[in-house]
Coordinates of C-alpha atoms in Angstrom, one line a residue:
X1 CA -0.4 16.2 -26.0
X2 CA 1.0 16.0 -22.2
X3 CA -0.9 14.5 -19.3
X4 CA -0.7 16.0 -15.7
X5 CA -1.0 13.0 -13.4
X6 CA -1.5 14.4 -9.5
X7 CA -0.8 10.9 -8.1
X8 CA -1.9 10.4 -4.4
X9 CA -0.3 8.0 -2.5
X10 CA 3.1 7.4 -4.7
X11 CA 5.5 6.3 -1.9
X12 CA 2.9 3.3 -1.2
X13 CA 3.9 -0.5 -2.7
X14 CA 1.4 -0.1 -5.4
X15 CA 1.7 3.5 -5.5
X16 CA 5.5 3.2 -6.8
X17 CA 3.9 0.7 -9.4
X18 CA 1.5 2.7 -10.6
X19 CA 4.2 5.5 -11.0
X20 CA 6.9 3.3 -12.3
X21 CA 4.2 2.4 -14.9
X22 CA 3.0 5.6 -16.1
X23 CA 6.9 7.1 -16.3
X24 CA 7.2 3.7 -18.9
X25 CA 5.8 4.6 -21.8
X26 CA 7.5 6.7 -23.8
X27 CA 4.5 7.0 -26.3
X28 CA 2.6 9.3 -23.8
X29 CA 4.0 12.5 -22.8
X30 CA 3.4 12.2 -19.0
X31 CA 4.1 14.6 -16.3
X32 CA 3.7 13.3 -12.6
X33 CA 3.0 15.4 -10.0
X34 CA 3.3 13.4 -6.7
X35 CA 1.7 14.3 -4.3
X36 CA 3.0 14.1 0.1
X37 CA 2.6 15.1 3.1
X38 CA 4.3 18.3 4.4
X39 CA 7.7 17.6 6.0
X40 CA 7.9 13.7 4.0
X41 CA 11.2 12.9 2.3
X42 CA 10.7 9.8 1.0
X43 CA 8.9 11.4 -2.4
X44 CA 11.6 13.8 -2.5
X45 CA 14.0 10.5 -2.1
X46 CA 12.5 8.3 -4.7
X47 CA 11.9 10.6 -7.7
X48 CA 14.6 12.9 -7.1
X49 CA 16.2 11.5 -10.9
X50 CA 13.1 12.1 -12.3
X51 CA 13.0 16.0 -14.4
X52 CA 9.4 13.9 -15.3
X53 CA 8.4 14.3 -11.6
X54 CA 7.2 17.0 -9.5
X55 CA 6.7 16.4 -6.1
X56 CA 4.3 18.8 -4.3
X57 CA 3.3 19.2 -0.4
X58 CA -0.2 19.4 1.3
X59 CA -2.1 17.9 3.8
X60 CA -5.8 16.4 3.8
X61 CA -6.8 18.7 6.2
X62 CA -5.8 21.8 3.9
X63 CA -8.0 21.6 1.0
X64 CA -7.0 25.1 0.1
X65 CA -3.4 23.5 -0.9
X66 CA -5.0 20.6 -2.1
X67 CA -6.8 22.5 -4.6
X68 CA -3.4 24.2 -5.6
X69 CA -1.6 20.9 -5.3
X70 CA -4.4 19.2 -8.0
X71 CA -4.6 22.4 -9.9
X72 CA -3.5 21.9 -14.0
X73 CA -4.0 18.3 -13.7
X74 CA -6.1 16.5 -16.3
X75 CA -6.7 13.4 -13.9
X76 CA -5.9 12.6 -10.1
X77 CA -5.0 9.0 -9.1
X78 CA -5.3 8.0 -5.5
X79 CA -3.5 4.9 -4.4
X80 CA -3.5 6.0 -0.6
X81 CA -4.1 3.1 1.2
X82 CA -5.9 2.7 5.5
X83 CA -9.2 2.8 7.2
X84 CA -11.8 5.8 7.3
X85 CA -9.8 8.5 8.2
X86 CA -8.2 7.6 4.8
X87 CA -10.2 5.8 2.8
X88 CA -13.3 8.1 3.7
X89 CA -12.1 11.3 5.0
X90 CA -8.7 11.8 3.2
X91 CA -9.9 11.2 -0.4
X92 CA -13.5 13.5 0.6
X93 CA -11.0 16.2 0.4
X94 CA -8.7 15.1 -2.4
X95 CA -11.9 14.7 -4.2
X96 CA -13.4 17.9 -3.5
X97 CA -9.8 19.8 -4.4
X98 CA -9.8 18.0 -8.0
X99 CA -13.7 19.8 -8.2
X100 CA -12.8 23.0 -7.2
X101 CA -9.1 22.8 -9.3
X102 CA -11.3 22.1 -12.4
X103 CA -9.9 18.5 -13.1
X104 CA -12.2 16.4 -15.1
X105 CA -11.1 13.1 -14.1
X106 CA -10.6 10.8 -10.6
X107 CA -9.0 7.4 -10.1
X108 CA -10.1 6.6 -5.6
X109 CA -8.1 4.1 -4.1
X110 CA -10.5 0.8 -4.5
X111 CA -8.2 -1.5 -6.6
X112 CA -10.0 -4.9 -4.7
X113 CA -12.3 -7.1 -5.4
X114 CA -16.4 -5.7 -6.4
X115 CA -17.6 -4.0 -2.9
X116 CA -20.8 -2.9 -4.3
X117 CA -22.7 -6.3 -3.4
X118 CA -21.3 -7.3 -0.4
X119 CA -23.7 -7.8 2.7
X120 CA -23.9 -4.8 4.9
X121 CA -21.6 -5.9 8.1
X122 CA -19.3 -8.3 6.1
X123 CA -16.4 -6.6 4.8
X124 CA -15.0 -3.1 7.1
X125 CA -13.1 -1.8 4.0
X126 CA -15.3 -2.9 1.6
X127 CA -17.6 -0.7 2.4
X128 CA -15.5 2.2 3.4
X129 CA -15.1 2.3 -0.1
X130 CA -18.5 1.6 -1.2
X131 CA -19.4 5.1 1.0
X132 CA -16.7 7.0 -0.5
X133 CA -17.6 5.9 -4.0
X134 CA -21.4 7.4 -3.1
X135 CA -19.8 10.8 -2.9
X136 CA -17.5 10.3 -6.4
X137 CA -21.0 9.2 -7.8
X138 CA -22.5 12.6 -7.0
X139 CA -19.7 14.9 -7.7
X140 CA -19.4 17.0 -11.0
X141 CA -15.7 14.7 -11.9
X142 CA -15.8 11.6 -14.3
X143 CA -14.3 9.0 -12.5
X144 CA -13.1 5.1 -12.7
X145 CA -12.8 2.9 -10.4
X146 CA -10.5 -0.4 -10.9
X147 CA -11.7 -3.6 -9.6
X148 CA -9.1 -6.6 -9.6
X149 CA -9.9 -8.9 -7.0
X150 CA -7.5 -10.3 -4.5
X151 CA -3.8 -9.0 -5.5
X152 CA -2.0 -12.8 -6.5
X153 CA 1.0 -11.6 -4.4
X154 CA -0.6 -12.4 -1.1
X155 CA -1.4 -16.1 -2.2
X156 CA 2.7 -16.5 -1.1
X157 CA 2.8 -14.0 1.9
X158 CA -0.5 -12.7 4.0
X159 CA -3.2 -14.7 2.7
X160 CA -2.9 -17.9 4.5
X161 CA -4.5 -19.8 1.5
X162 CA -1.9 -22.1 0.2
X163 CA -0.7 -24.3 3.4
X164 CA 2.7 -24.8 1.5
X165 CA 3.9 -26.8 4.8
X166 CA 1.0 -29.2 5.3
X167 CA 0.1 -29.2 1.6
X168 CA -3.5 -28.1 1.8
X169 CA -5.1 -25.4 0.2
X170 CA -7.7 -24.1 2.2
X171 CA -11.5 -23.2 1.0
X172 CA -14.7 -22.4 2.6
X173 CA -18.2 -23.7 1.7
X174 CA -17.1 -24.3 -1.7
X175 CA -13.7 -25.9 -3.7
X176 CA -15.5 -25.0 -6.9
X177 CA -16.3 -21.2 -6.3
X178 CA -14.0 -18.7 -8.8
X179 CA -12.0 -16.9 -7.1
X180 CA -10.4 -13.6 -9.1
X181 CA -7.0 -12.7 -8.6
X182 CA -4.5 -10.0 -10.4
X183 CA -0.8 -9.1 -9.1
X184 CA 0.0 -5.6 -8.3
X185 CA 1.9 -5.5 -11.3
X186 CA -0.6 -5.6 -13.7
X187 CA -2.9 -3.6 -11.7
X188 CA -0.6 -0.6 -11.8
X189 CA -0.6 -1.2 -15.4
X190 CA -4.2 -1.4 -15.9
X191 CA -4.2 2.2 -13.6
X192 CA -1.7 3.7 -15.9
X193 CA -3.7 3.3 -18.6
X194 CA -6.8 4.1 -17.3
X195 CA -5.3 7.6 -15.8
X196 CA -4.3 8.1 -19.8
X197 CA -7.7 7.8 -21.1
X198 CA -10.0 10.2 -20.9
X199 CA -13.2 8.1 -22.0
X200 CA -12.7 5.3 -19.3
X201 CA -16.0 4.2 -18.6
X202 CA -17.2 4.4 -14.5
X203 CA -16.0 0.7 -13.6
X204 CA -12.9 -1.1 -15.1
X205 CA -13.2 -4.9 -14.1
X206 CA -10.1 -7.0 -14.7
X207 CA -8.5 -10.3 -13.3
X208 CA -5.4 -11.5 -14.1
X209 CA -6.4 -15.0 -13.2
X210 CA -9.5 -17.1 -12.2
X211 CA -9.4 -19.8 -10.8
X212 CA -10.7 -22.3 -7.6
X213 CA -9.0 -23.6 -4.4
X214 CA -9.1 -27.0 -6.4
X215 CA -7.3 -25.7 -9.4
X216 CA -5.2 -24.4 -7.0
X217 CA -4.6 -27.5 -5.0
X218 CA -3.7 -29.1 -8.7
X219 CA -1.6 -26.3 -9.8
X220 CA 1.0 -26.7 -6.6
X221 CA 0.9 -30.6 -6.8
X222 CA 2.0 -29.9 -10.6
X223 CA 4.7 -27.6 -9.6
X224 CA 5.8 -29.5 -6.8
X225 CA 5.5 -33.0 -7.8
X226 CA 4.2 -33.4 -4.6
X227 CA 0.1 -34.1 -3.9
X228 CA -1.8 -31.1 -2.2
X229 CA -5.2 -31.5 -1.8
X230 CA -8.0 -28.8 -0.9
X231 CA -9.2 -28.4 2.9
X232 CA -12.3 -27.2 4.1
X233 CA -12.3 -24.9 6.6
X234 CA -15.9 -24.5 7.4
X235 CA -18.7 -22.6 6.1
X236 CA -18.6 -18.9 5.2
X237 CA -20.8 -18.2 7.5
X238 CA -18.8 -19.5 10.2
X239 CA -15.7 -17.7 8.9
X240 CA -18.2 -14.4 9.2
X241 CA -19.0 -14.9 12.5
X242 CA -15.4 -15.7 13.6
X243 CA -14.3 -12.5 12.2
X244 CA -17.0 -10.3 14.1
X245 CA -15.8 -11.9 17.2
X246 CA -11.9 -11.2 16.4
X247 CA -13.1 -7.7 15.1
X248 CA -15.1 -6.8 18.6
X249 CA -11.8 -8.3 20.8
X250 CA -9.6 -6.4 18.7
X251 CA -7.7 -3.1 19.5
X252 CA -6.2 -0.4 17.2
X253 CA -7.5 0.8 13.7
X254 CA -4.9 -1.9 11.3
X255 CA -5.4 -1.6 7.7
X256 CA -5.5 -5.2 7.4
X257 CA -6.0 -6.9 10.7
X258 CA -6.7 -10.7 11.0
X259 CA -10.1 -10.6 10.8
X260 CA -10.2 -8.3 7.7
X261 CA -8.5 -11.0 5.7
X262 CA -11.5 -13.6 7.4
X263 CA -13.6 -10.9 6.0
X264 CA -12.1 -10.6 2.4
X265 CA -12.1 -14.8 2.3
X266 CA -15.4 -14.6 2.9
X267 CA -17.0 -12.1 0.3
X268 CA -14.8 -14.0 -1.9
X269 CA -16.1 -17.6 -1.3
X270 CA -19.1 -16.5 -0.7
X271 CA -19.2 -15.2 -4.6
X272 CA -20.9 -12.0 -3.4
X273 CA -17.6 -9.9 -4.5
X274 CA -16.8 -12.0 -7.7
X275 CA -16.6 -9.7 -10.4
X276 CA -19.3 -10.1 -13.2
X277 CA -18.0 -7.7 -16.1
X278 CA -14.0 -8.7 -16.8
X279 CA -12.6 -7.1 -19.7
X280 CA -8.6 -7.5 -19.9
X281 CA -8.5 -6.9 -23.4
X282 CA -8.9 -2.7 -23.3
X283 CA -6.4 -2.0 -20.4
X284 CA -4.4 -5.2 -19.9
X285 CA -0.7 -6.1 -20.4
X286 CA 0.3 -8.2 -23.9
X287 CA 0.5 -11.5 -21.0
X288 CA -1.1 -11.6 -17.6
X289 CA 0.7 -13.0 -14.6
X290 CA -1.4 -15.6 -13.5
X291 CA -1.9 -17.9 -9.8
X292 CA 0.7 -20.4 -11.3
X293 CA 3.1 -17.9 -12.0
X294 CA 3.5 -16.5 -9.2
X295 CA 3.5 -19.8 -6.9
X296 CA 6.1 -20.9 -9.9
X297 CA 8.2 -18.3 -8.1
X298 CA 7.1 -19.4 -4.8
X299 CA 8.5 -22.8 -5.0
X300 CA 10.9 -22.4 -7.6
X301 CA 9.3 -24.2 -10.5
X302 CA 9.0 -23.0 -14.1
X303 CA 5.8 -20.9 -14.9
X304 CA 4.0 -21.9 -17.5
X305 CA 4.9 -20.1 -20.7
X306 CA 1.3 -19.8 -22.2
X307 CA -1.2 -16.6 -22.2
X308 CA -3.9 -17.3 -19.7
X309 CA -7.1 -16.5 -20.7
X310 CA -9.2 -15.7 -17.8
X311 CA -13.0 -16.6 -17.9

């Protein structure tokens, strides 16, 4: 049996995963129809090899072609990735052209940590995608939303954690708090998967790692031979209101300005976005990549070769 894949946001860095993943296994007949922007090569570019691969055109303001872009399709995946106008407004009509094409199943964009507890006011794209998931709740589409935590890759680029230089790894209020983390690897994976089964339940929960800024702190002095201890930074609340200051000073609509990331440090220390209900054993890859791993790389050490076995 084939299954149609419309696939939103495919030229993104974790949209090429999620396509790359779903074009790997032979087992499933997939066809992928990718979907961009009218007058946009770089689909075109990319799965040009592909006789899997269809690449169709429409904007978000057309729903008309949207609905002719998403009709056939026996799920749509969004992996778009930006602030309201996307987040919000772009997938409002993606959704609403899967309901009028007649496809039974949607995939948003959330792939982060769980937004539905956070504070009001603590996390901008959080809660972007807590509105948008109000309207998936309401419309006549099964849908799944994937919940991973922080992606692991940013522990050794954007996320100013791990002080590799001064051999610190920061935390706030608490050294002890889990802290969930998957790569964008395994989380295009996990989507694949999910986008090939038609009774996913509402909320997939996975984490390819958890672990604390202290277990942290021990894992680099392991791979570096070198001690690195854990640095508090202040409270949460003072990271919060640090944040809203940078936030109201700010200028432009970034994805993922400064204080965003304050804001994402602090649901996450804060334990109000720690997921609750992990299962890695329905959707997950035969090993994880876990924190160590991916710091291994980071500073050149071996990873470990064991199976970790989040909590």
């Amino acid at each position: 049996m084939t299954t149609t894949v419309l696939l939103a946001g495919a030229t993104g860095d974790l949209g090429q995963r999620i396509a790359r993943e779903l074009l790997r296994d032979t087992t499933d007949d997939v066809r992928l129809r990718v979907l961009t922007r009218p007058g946009s090569t770089g689909a075109t570019t990319l799965f040009a090899d592909d006789d899997r691969v269809e690449v169709t055109r429409a904007s978000y303001t057309d729903v008309p072609a949207l609905t002719d872009a998403a009709r056939g399709a026996d799920v749509v995946v969004s992996a778009v990735s930006g602030t309201r106008a996307v987040i919000v407004d772009a997938q409002r009509a993606l959704l609403k052209a899967a309901v009028a094409a007649g496809v039974p199943r949607f995939v948003p964009s959330d792939y982060s940590a769980d937004y539905r507890s956070i504070p009001p006011g603590s996390n901008r794209n959080f809660e972007l995608r807590r509105e948008f998931a109000a309207d998936v709740d309401a419309a006549p589409i099964r849908a799944t939303s994937v919940l991973n935590g922080m992606f692991t890759d940013l522990l050794t680029g954007d996320a100013p954690l791990v002080l590799f230089d001064r051999k610190r790894v920061l935390f706030w209020s608490s050294a002890d708090q889990v802290l969930d983390f998957t790569t964008k690897d395994d989380v295009a994976h996990v989507v694949a998967r999910v986008a090939l089964d038609p009774e996913a339940p509402r909320v997939v929960e996975v984490a390819g790692d958890r672990v604390t800024a202290r277990q942290v702190a021990r894992t680099m002095s392991e791979l570096t031979g070198t001690s690195f201890k854990p640095q508090w930074a202040g409270t949460t609340g003072t990271l919060s209101a640090m944040a809203a200051v940078m936030r109201r000073t700010s200028k432009g609509d970034d994805t993922f300005p400064a204080w965003q990331g304050m804001q994402y440090f602090v649901n996450m220390f804060s334990g109000d976005a720690q997921l609750r209900h992990v299962d890695n054993d329905r959707y997950g890859p035969a090993r994880w990549t876990t924190v160590r791993d991916v710091l291994a790389t980071r500073t050149g050490a071996a990873p470990r070769s064991s199976v970790s076995t989040p909590a």
